[in-house]
Short mmCIF file of C-alpha atoms in Angstrom, two decimals:
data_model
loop_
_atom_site.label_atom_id
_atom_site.label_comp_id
_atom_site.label_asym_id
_atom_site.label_seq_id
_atom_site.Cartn_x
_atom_site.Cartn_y
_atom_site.Cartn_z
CA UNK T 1 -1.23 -5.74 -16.22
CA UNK T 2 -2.15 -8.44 -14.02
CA UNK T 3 -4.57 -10.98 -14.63
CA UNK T 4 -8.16 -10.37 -13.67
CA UNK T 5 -7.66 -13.56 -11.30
CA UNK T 6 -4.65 -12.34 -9.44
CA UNK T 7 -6.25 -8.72 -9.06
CA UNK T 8 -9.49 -10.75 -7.06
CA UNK T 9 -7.47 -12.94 -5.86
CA UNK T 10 -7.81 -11.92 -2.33
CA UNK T 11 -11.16 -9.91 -2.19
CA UNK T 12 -13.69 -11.35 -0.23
CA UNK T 13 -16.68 -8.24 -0.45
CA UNK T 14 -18.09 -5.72 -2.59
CA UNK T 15 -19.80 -2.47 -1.49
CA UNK T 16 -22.23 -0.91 -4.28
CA UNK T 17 -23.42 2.23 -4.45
CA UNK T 18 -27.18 2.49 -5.11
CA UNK T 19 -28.60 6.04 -6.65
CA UNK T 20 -26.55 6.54 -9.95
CA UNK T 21 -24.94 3.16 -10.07
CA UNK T 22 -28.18 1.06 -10.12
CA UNK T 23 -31.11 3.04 -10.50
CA UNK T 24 -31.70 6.81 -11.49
CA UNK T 25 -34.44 7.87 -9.01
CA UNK T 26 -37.39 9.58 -10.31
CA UNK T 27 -41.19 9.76 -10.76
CA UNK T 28 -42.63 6.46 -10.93
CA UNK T 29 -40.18 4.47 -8.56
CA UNK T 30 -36.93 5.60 -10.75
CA UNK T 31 -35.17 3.85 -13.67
CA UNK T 32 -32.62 0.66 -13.37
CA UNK T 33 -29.51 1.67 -14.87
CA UNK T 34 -29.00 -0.90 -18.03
CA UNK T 35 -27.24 -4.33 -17.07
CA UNK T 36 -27.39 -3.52 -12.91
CA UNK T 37 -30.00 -6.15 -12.39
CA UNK T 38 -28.06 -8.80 -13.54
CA UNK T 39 -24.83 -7.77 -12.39
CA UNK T 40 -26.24 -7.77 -8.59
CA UNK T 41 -27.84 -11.19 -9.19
CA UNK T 42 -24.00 -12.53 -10.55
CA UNK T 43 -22.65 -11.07 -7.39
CA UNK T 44 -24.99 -12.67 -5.31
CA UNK T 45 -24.19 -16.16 -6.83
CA UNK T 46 -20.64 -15.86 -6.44
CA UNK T 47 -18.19 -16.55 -2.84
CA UNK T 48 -18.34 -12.46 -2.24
CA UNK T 49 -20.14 -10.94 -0.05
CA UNK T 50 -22.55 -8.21 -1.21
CA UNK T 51 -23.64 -4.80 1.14
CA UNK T 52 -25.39 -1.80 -0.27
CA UNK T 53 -24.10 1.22 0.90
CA UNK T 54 -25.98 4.09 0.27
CA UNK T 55 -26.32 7.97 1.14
CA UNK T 56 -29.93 8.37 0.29
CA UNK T 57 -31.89 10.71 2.72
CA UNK T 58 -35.36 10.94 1.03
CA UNK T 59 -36.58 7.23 1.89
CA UNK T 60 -36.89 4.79 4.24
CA UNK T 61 -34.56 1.34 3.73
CA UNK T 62 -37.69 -0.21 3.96
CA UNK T 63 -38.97 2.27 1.07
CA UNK T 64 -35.88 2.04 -0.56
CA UNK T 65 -36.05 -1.55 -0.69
CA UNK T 66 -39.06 -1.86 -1.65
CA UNK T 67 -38.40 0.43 -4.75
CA UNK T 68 -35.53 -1.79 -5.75
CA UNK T 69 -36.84 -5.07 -5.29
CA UNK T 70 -39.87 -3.71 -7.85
CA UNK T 71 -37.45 -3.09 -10.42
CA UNK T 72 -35.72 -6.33 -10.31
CA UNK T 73 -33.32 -6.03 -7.64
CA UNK T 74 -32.33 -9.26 -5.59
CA UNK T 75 -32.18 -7.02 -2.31
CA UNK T 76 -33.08 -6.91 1.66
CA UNK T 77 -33.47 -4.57 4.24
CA UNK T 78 -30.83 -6.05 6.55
CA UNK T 79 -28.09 -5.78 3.56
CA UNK T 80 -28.56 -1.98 3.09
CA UNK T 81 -26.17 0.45 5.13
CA UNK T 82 -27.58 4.11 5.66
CA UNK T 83 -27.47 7.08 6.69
CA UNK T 84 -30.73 7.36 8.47
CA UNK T 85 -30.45 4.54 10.80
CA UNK T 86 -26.74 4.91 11.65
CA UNK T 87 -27.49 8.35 13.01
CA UNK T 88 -30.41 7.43 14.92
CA UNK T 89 -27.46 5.13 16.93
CA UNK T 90 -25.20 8.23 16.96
CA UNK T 91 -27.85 10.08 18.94
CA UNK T 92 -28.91 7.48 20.85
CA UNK T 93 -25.23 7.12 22.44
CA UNK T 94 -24.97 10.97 23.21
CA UNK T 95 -28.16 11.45 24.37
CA UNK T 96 -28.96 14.27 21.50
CA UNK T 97 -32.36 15.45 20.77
CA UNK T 98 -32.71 16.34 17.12
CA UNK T 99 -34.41 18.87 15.36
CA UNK T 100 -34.86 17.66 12.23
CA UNK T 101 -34.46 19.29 8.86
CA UNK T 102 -35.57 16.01 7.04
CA UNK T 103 -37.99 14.59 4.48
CA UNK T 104 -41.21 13.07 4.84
CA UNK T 105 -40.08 9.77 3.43
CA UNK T 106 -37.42 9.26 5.66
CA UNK T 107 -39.46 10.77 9.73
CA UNK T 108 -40.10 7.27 10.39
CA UNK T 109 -35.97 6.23 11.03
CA UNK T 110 -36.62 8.85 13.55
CA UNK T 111 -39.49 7.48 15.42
CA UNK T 112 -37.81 6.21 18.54
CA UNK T 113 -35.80 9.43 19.13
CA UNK T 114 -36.58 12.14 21.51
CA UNK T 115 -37.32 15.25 19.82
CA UNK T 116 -38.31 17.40 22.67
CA UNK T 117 -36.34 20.46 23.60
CA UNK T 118 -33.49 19.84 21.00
CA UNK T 119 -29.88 20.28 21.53
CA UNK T 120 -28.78 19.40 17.95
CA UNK T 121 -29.74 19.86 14.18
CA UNK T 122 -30.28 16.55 11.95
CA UNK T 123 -30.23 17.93 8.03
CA UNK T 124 -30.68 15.54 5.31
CA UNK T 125 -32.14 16.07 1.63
CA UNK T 126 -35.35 17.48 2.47
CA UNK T 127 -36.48 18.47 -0.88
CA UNK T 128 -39.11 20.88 -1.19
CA UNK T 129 -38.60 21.57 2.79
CA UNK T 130 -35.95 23.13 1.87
CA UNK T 131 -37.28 26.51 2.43
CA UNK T 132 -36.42 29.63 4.01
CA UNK T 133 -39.00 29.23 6.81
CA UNK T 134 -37.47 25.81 7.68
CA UNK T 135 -33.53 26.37 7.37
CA UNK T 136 -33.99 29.67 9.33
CA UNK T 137 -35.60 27.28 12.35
CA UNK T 138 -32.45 24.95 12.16
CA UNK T 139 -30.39 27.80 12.26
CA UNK T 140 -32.10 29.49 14.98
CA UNK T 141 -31.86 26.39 17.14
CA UNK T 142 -27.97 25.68 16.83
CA UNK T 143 -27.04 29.71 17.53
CA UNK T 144 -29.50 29.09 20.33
CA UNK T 145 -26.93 26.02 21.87
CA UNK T 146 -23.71 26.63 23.79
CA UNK T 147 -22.35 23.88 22.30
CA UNK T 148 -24.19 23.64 18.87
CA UNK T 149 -24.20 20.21 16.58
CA UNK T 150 -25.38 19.72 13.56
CA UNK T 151 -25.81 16.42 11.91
CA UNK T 152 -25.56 15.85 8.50
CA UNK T 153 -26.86 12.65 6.49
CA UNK T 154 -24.23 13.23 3.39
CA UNK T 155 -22.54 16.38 1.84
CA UNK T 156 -23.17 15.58 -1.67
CA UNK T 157 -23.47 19.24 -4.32
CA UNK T 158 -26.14 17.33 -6.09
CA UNK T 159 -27.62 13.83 -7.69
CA UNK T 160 -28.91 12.85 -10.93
CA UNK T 161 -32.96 11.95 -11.14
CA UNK T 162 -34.91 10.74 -14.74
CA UNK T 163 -35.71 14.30 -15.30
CA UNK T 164 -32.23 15.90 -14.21
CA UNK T 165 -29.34 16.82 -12.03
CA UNK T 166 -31.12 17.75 -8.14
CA UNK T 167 -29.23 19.93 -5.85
CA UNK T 168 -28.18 17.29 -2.57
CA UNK T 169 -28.14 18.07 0.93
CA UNK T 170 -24.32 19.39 0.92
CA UNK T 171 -25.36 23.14 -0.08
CA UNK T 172 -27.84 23.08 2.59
CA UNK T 173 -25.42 21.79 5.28
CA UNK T 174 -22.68 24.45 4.10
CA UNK T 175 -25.46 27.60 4.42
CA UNK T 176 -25.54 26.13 8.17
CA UNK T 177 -21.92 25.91 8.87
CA UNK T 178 -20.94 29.48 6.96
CA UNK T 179 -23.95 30.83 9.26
CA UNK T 180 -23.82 29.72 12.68
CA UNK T 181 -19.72 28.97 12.13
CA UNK T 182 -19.60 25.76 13.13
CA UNK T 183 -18.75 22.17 11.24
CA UNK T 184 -21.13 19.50 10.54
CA UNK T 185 -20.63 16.48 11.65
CA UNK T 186 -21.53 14.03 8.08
CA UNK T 187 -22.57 10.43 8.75
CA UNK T 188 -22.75 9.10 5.55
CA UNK T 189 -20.31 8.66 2.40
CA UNK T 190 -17.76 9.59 2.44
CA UNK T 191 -17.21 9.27 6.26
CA UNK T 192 -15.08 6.60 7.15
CA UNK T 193 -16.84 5.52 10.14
CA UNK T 194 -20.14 5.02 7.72
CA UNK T 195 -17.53 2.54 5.26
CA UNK T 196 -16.61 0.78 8.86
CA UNK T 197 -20.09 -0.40 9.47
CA UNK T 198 -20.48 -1.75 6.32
CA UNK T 199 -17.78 -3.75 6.70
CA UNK T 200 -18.22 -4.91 10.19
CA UNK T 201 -21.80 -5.97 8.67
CA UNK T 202 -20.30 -8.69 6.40
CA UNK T 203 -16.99 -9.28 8.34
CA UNK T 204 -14.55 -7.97 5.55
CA UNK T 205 -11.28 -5.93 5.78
CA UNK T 206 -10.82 -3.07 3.97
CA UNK T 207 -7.99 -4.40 1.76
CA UNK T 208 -10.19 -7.28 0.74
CA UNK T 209 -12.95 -5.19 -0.67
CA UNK T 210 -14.10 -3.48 -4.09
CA UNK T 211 -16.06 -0.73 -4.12
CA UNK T 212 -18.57 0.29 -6.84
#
């Protein structure tokens, strides 16, 4: 095997993960995973160049951050890439107006979009609005479009918190799609467009980045 040196020898950026590779979410602002906090602060003092990338749906960045920076974390708003904000410019450019199937934590992405009279569905992990009341609604408005789109901010089966495994928006998204027969459009890991913004944000190629 090569060396180490040769294997890095032409990487330039590193993408991390957040929920599950440096912090276990939970009550009371989540755990940091053992040795994160100092691995992110090496990264940050060496020639790479550093972006978040993350799928979570429940907070804001700016709650998100926040949360990290509490437990240690050397981290910023403007380095974070999410799902939340990169939709907001998806229906921005096609002039969608979202129902929203969403958290609490995560309603104020969405305040500058125009939620009258909706002519798409935005799901993301809602939690405990996850009920039958309020995925009935979302379906109800996408049977109700000629053209029906629905949004979804990931399509993971489930994450891990402190006190367990949670189910994830993806078995939500997939009652939607087996229902109205349509397919969701994800913005979010594993989409490659989401990977493509995070590398335009800090100017690195694919072939010269790691991923963790």
């Amino acid at each position: 095997m090569a060396p180490w040196g040769e294997l890095l020898a032409g990487v330039r950026g590193v993408l991390l993960d957040i929920s599950g590779v440096l912090y276990d979410s939970g009550a009371g602002g989540g755990m940091a995973i053992a040795g994160s906090v100092e691995a992110v602060a090496r990264l940050k003092r060496s020639r790479l160049k550093v972006r978040f990338c993350t799928n979570e749906s429940q907070k804001s960045r700016a709650e998100l951050v926040g949360q990290l920076r509490r437990l240690g974390f050397d981290i910023s708003e403007g380095e974070v890439t999410a799902p939340a904000p990169a939709a907001c410019q998806i229906l921005k450019e096609r002039g969608l107006r979202p129902h929203l199937l969403i958290h609490d934590g995560v309603r104020s992405e969405f305040d500058q979009i125009d939620t009258s009279n909706p002519n798409c569905v935005v799901i993301a992990d809602a939690g405990e609005s996850f009920s039958y009341q309020n995925m009935n609604s979302a379906f109800q408005v996408l049977m109700e479009l000629e053209n029906p789109v629905l949004i979804s901010l990931g399509k993971g089966r489930y994450y891990k918190e402190t006190s367990g495994l949670m189910l994830d928006v993806g078995p939500y998204m997939k009652a939607l799609e087996y229902a109205c027969g349509i397919r969701a459009e994800v913005v979010g890991k594993p989409s490659p467009e989401f990977f493509k913004s995070a590398l335009q944000a800090i100017g690195v190629e694919a072939h010269q980045l790691l991923s963790m």
